[in-house]
mmCIF file of C-alpha atoms in Angstrom:
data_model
loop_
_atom_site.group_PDB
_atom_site.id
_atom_site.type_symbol
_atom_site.label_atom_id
_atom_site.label_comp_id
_atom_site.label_asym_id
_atom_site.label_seq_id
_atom_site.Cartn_x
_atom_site.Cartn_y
_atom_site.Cartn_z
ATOM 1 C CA UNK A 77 90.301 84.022 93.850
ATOM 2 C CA UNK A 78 92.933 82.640 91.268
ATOM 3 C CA UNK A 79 94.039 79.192 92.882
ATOM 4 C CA UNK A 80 97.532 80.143 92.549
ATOM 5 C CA UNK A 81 98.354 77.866 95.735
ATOM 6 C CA UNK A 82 96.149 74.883 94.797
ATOM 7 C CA UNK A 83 97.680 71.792 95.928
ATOM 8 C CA UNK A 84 100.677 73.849 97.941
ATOM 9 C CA UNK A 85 101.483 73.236 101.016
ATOM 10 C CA UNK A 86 104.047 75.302 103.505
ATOM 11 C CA UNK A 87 105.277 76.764 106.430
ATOM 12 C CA UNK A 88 104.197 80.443 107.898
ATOM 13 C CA UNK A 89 106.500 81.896 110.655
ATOM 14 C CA UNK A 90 105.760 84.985 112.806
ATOM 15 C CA UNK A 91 101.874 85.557 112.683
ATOM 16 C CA UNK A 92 100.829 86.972 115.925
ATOM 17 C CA UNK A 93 97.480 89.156 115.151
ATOM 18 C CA UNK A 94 95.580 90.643 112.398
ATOM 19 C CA UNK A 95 97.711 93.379 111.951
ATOM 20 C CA UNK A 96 100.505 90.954 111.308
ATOM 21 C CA UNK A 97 101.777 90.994 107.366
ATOM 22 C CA UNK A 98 101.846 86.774 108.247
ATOM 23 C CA UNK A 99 98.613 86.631 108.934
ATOM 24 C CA UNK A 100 97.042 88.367 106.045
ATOM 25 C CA UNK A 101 99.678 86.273 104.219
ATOM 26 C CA UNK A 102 98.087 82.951 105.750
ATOM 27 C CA UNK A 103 94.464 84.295 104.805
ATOM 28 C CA UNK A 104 95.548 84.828 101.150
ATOM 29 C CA UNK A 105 97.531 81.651 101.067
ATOM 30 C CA UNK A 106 94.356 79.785 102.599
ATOM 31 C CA UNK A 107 91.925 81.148 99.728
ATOM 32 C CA UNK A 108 94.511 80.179 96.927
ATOM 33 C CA UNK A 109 93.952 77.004 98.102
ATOM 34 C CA UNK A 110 97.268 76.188 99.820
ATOM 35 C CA UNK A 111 97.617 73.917 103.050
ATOM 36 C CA UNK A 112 100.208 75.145 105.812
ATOM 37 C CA UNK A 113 101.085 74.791 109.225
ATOM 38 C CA UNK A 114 101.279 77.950 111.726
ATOM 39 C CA UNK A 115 104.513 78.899 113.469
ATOM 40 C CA UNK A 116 105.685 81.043 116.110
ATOM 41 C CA UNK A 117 108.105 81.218 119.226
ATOM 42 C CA UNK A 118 106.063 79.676 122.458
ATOM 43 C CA UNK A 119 106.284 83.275 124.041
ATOM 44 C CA UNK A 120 104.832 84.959 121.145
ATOM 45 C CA UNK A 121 101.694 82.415 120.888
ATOM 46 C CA UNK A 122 100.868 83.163 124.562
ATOM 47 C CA UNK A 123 100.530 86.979 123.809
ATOM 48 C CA UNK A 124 98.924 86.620 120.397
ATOM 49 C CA UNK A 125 96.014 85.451 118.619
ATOM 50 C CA UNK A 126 97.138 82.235 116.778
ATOM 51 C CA UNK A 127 94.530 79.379 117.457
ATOM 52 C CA UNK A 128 92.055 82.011 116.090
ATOM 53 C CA UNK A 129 93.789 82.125 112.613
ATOM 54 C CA UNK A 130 94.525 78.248 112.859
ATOM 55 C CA UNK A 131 90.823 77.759 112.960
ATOM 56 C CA UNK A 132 89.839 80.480 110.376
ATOM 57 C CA UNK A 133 92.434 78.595 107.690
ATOM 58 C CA UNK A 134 92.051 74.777 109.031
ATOM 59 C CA UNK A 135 95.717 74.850 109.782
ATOM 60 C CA UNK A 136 97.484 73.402 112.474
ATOM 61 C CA UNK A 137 100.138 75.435 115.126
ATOM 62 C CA UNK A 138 103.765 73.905 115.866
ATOM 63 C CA UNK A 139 105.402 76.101 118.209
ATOM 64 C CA UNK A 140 109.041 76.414 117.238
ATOM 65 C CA UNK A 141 112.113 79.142 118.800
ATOM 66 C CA UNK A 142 113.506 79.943 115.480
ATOM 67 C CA UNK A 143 116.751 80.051 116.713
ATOM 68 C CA UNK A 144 116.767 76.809 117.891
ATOM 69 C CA UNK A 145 117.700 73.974 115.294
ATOM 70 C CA UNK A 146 116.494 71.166 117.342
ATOM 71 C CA UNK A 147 112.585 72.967 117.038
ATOM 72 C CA UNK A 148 113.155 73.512 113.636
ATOM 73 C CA UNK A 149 114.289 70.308 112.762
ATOM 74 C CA UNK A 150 111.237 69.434 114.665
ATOM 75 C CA UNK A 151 108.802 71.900 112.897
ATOM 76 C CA UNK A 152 109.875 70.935 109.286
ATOM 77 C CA UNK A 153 109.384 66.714 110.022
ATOM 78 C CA UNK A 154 106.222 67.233 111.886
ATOM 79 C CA UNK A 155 104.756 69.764 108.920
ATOM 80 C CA UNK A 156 105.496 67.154 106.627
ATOM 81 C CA UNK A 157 103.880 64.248 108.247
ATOM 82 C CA UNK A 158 100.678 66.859 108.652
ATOM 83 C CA UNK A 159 100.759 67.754 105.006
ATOM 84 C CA UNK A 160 101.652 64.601 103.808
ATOM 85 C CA UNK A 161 105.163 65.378 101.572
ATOM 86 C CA UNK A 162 107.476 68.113 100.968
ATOM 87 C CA UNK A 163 107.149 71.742 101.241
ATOM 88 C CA UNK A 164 106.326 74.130 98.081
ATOM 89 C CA UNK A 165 106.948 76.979 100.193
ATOM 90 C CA UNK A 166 108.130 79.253 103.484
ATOM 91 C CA UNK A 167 107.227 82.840 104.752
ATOM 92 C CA UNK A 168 110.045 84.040 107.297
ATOM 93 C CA UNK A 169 108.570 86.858 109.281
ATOM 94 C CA UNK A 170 110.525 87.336 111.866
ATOM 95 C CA UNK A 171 112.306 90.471 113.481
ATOM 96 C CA UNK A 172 113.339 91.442 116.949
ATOM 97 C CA UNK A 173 115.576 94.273 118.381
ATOM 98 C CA UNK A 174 116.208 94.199 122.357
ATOM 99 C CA UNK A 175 117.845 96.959 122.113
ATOM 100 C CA UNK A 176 114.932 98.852 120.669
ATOM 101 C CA UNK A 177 112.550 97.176 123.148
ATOM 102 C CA UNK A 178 114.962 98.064 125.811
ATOM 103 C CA UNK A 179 115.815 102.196 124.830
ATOM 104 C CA UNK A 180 118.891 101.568 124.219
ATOM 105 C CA UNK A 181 120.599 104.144 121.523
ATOM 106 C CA UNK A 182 122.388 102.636 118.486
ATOM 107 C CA UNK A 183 125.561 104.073 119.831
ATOM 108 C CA UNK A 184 125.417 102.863 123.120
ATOM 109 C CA UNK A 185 123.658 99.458 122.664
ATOM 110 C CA UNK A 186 124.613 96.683 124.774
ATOM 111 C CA UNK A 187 125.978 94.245 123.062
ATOM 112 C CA UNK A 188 124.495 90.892 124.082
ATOM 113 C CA UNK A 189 121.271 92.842 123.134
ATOM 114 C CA UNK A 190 122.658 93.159 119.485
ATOM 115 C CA UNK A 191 123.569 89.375 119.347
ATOM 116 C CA UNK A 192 119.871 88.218 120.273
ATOM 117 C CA UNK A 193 118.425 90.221 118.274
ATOM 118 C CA UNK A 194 120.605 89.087 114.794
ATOM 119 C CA UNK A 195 119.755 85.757 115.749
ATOM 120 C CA UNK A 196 116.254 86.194 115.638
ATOM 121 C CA UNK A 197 116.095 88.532 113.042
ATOM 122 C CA UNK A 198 118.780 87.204 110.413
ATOM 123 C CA UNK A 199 120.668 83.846 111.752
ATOM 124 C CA UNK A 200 116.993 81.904 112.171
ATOM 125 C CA UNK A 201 116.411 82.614 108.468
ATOM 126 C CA UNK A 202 120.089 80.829 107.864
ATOM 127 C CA UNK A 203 118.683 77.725 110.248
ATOM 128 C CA UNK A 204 115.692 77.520 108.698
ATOM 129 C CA UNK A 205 116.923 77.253 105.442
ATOM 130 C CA UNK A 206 119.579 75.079 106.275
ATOM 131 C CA UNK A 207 117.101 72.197 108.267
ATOM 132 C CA UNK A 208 114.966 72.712 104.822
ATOM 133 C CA UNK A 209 118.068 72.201 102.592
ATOM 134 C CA UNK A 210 119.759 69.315 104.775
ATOM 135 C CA UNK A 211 116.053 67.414 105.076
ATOM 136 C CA UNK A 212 115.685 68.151 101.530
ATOM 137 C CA UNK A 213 112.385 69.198 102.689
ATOM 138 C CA UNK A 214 111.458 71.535 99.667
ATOM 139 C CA UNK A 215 109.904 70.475 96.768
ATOM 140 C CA UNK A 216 111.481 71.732 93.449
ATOM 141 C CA UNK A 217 110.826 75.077 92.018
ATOM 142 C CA UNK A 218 109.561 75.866 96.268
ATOM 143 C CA UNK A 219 109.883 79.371 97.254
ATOM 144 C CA UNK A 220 110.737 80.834 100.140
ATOM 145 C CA UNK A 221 110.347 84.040 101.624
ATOM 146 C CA UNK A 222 111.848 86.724 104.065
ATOM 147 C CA UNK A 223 110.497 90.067 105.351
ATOM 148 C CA UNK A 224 113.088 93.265 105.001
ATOM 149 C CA UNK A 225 112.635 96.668 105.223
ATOM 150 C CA UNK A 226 114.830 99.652 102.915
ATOM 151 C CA UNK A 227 116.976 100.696 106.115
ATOM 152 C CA UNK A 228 119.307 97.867 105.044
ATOM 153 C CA UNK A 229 120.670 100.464 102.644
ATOM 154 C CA UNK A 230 119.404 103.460 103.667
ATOM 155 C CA UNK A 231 119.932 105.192 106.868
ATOM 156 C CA UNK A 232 116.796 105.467 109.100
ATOM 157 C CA UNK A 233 118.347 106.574 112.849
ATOM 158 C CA UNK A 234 115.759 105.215 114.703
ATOM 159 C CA UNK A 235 115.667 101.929 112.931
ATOM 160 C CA UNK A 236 119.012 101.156 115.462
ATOM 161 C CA UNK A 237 120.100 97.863 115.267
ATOM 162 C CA UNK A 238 117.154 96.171 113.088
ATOM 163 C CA UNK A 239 118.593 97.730 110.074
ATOM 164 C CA UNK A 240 122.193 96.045 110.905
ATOM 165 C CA UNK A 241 119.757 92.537 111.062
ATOM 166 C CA UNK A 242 117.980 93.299 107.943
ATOM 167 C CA UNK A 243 121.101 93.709 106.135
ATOM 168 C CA UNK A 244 121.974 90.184 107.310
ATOM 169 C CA UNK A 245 119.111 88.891 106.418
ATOM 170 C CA UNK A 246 119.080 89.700 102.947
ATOM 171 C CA UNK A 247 122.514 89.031 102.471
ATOM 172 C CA UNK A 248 121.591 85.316 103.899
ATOM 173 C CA UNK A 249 119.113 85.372 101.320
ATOM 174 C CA UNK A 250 121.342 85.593 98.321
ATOM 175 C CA UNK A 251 123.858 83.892 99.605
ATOM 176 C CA UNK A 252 121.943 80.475 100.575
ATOM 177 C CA UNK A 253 119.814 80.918 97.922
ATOM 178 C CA UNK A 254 122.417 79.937 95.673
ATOM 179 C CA UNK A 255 123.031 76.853 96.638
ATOM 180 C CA UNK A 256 119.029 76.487 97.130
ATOM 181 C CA UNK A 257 119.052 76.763 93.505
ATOM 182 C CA UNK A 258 121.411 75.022 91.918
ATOM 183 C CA UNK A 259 120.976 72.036 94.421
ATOM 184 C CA UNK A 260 117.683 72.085 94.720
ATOM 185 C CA UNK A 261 116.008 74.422 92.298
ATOM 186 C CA UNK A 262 114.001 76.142 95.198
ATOM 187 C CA UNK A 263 113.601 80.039 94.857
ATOM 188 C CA UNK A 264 114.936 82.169 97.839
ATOM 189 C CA UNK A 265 113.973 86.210 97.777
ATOM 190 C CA UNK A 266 113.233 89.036 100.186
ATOM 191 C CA UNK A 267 110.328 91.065 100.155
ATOM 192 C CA UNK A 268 111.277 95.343 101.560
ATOM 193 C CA UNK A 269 108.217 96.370 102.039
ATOM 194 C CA UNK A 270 107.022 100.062 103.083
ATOM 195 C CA UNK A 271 106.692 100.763 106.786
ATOM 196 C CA UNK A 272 103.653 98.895 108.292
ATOM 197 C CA UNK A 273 102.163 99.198 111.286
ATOM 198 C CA UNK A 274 102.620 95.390 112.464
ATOM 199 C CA UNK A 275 103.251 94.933 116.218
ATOM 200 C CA UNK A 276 107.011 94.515 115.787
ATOM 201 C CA UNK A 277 107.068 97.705 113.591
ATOM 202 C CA UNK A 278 105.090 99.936 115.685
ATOM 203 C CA UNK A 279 107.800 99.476 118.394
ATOM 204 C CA UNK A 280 109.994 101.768 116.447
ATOM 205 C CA UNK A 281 110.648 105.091 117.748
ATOM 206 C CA UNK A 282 109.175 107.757 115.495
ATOM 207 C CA UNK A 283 107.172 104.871 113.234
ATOM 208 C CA UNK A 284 104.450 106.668 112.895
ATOM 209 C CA UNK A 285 106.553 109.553 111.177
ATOM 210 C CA UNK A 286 108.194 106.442 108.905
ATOM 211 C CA UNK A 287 104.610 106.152 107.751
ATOM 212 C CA UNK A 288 103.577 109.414 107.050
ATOM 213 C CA UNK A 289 106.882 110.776 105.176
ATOM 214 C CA UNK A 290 106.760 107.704 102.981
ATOM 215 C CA UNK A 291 103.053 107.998 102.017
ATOM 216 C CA UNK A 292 104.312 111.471 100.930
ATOM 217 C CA UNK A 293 107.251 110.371 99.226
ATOM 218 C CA UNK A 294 105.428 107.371 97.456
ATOM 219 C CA UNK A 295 103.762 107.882 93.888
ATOM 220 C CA UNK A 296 101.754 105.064 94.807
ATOM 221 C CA UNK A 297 101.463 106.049 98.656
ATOM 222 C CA UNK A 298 102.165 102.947 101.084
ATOM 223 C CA UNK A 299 101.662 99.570 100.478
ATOM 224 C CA UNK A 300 99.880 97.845 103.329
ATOM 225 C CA UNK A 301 99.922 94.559 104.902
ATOM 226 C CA UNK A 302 97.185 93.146 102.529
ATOM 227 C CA UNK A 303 99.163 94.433 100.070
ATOM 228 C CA UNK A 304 102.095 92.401 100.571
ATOM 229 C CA UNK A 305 100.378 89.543 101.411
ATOM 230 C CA UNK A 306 99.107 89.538 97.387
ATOM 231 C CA UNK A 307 102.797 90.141 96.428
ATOM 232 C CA UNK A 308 104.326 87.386 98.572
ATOM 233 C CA UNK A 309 101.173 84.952 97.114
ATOM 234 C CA UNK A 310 102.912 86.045 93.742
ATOM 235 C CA UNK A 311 106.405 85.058 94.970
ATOM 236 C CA UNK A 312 105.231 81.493 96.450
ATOM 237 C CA UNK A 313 102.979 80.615 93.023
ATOM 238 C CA UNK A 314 104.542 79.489 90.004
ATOM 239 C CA UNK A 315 103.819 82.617 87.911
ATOM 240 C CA UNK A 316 108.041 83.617 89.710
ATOM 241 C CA UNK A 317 109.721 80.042 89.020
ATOM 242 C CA UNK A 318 112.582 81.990 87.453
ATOM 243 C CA UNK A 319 112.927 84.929 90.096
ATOM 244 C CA UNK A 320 115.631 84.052 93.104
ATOM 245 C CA UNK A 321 118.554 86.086 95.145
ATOM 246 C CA UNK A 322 116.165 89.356 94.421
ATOM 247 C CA UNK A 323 115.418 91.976 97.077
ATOM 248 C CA UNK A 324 112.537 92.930 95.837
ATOM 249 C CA UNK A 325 111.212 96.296 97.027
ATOM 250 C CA UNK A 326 107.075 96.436 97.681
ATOM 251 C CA UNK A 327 106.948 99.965 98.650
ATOM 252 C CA UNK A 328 104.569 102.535 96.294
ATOM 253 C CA UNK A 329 108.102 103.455 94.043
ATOM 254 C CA UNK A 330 109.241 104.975 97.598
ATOM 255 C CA UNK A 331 113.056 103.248 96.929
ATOM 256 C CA UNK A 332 113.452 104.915 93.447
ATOM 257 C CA UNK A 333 112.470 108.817 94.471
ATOM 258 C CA UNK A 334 114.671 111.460 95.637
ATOM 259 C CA UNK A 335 112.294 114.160 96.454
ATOM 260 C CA UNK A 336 108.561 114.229 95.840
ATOM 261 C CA UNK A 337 106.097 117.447 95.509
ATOM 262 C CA UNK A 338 104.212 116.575 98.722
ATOM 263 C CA UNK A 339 107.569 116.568 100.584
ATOM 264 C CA UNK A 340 108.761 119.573 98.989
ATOM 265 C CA UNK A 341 105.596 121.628 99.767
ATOM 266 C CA UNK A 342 106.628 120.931 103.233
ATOM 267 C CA UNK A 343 109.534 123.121 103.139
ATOM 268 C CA UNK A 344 108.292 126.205 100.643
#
């Protein structure tokens, strides 16, 4: 590879399995080089594959509820006394919807459903960043790094309350990673990448469809989780040491079309 990550050491939230973008992005991270410690919410290790990834990347596993700033403040002083110093950077990839999981319909969601899913999906990127910022954990010119998805702008009806979260999310992104900057001089962007068949993803009603009509609509077709794993790489290296506050779409050119042939073929 390039050693774009030699000497680097972070945090990686949310990898659960192989189909999970975080765990291709721990692979890639792992042959650039960097060191980094495994995260995820206790309930999500039990049903995934972690240890397995752990051993495949000689990382170690802190269990952490993102929405809990007690385990993050634990998570961030732990990961430094395993990597020995500060952190160069963070992947948050993270998303939950209860009312998805549960059926509910965007118009009829119930509401304590909408408030735990924003907090794992949006307000655990704000406490992560702010245990990083108040611990001064980051070393300068660190990047960190959120997962989004284009139905933050766009309407996508079966999306339901996730695209409400995403919108959040990015918005947390700009707006704490200005003072990330100019305090610290640690990057903060978002990565909207094209539909992916992760485990969190394929829990979307009519996903698969997602897929298919944006391969269609994309010049470059869909970019996968492998894919985005190279681009966040990119985004944690110091080749981007002047890119912050960016949503930065990773989708095939699928955010800048209006129609494409393929689509239109479908209705001659």
């Amino acid at each position: 590879m390039y050693n774009l990550l030699k000497g680097k050491k972070g945090i990686i939230f949310g990898a659960l399995n192989e189909h999970s973008i975080a765990w291709k992005v721990a692979e890639r991270a792992h042959e650039e080089g960097a060191e980094f410690v495994l995260t995820n919410a206790p309930i999500a290790m039990r049903m995934g594959e972690l240890n397995a990834l752990a051993e495949k990347t000689g990382s170690q596993i802190i269990p952490a509820d993102a929405t809990s700033v007690e385990d993050l403040e634990n998570l961030v002083e732990k990961s430094m006394e395993i990597l020995g110093g500060k952190i160069d950077f963070v992947l948050h990839s993270i998303g939950m919807s209860v009312n998805v999981r549960k059926g509910k319909h965007y118009t009829d969601p119930k509401y304590d459903f909408t408030t735990k899913g924003w907090d794992v999906s949006a307000v655990s990127f704000h406490k992560t960043m702010n245990v990083l910022y108040n611990k001064n954990a980051m070393n300068k010119w660190g990047s960190i790094v959120a997962l989004t998805y284009m139905a933050a702008q766009r309407v996508f009806p079966d999306y339901n309350d996730m695209a409400d979260n995403k919108a959040y999310l990015e918005s947390i992104a700009r707006s704490f990673g200005y003072f990330f900057g100019r305090d610290h001089k640690v990057r903060v962007n978002t990565i909207s990448q094209s539909p992916t068949p992760t485990t969190a993803g394929s829990g979307v009603k009519g996903f698969d469809g997602f897929i298919a009509y944006a391969e269609k609509m994309s010049p470059l077709g869909n970019a996968t989780a492998a894919d985005c794993a190279d681009y966040t790489i990119s985004l944690f290296s110091d080749l981007t040491k002047k890119v912050t506050l960016q949503n930065l779409f990773h989708d095939g050119g699928f955010s800048n079309m209006g129609v494409s042939d393929a689509v239109m073929e479908k209705f001659e």
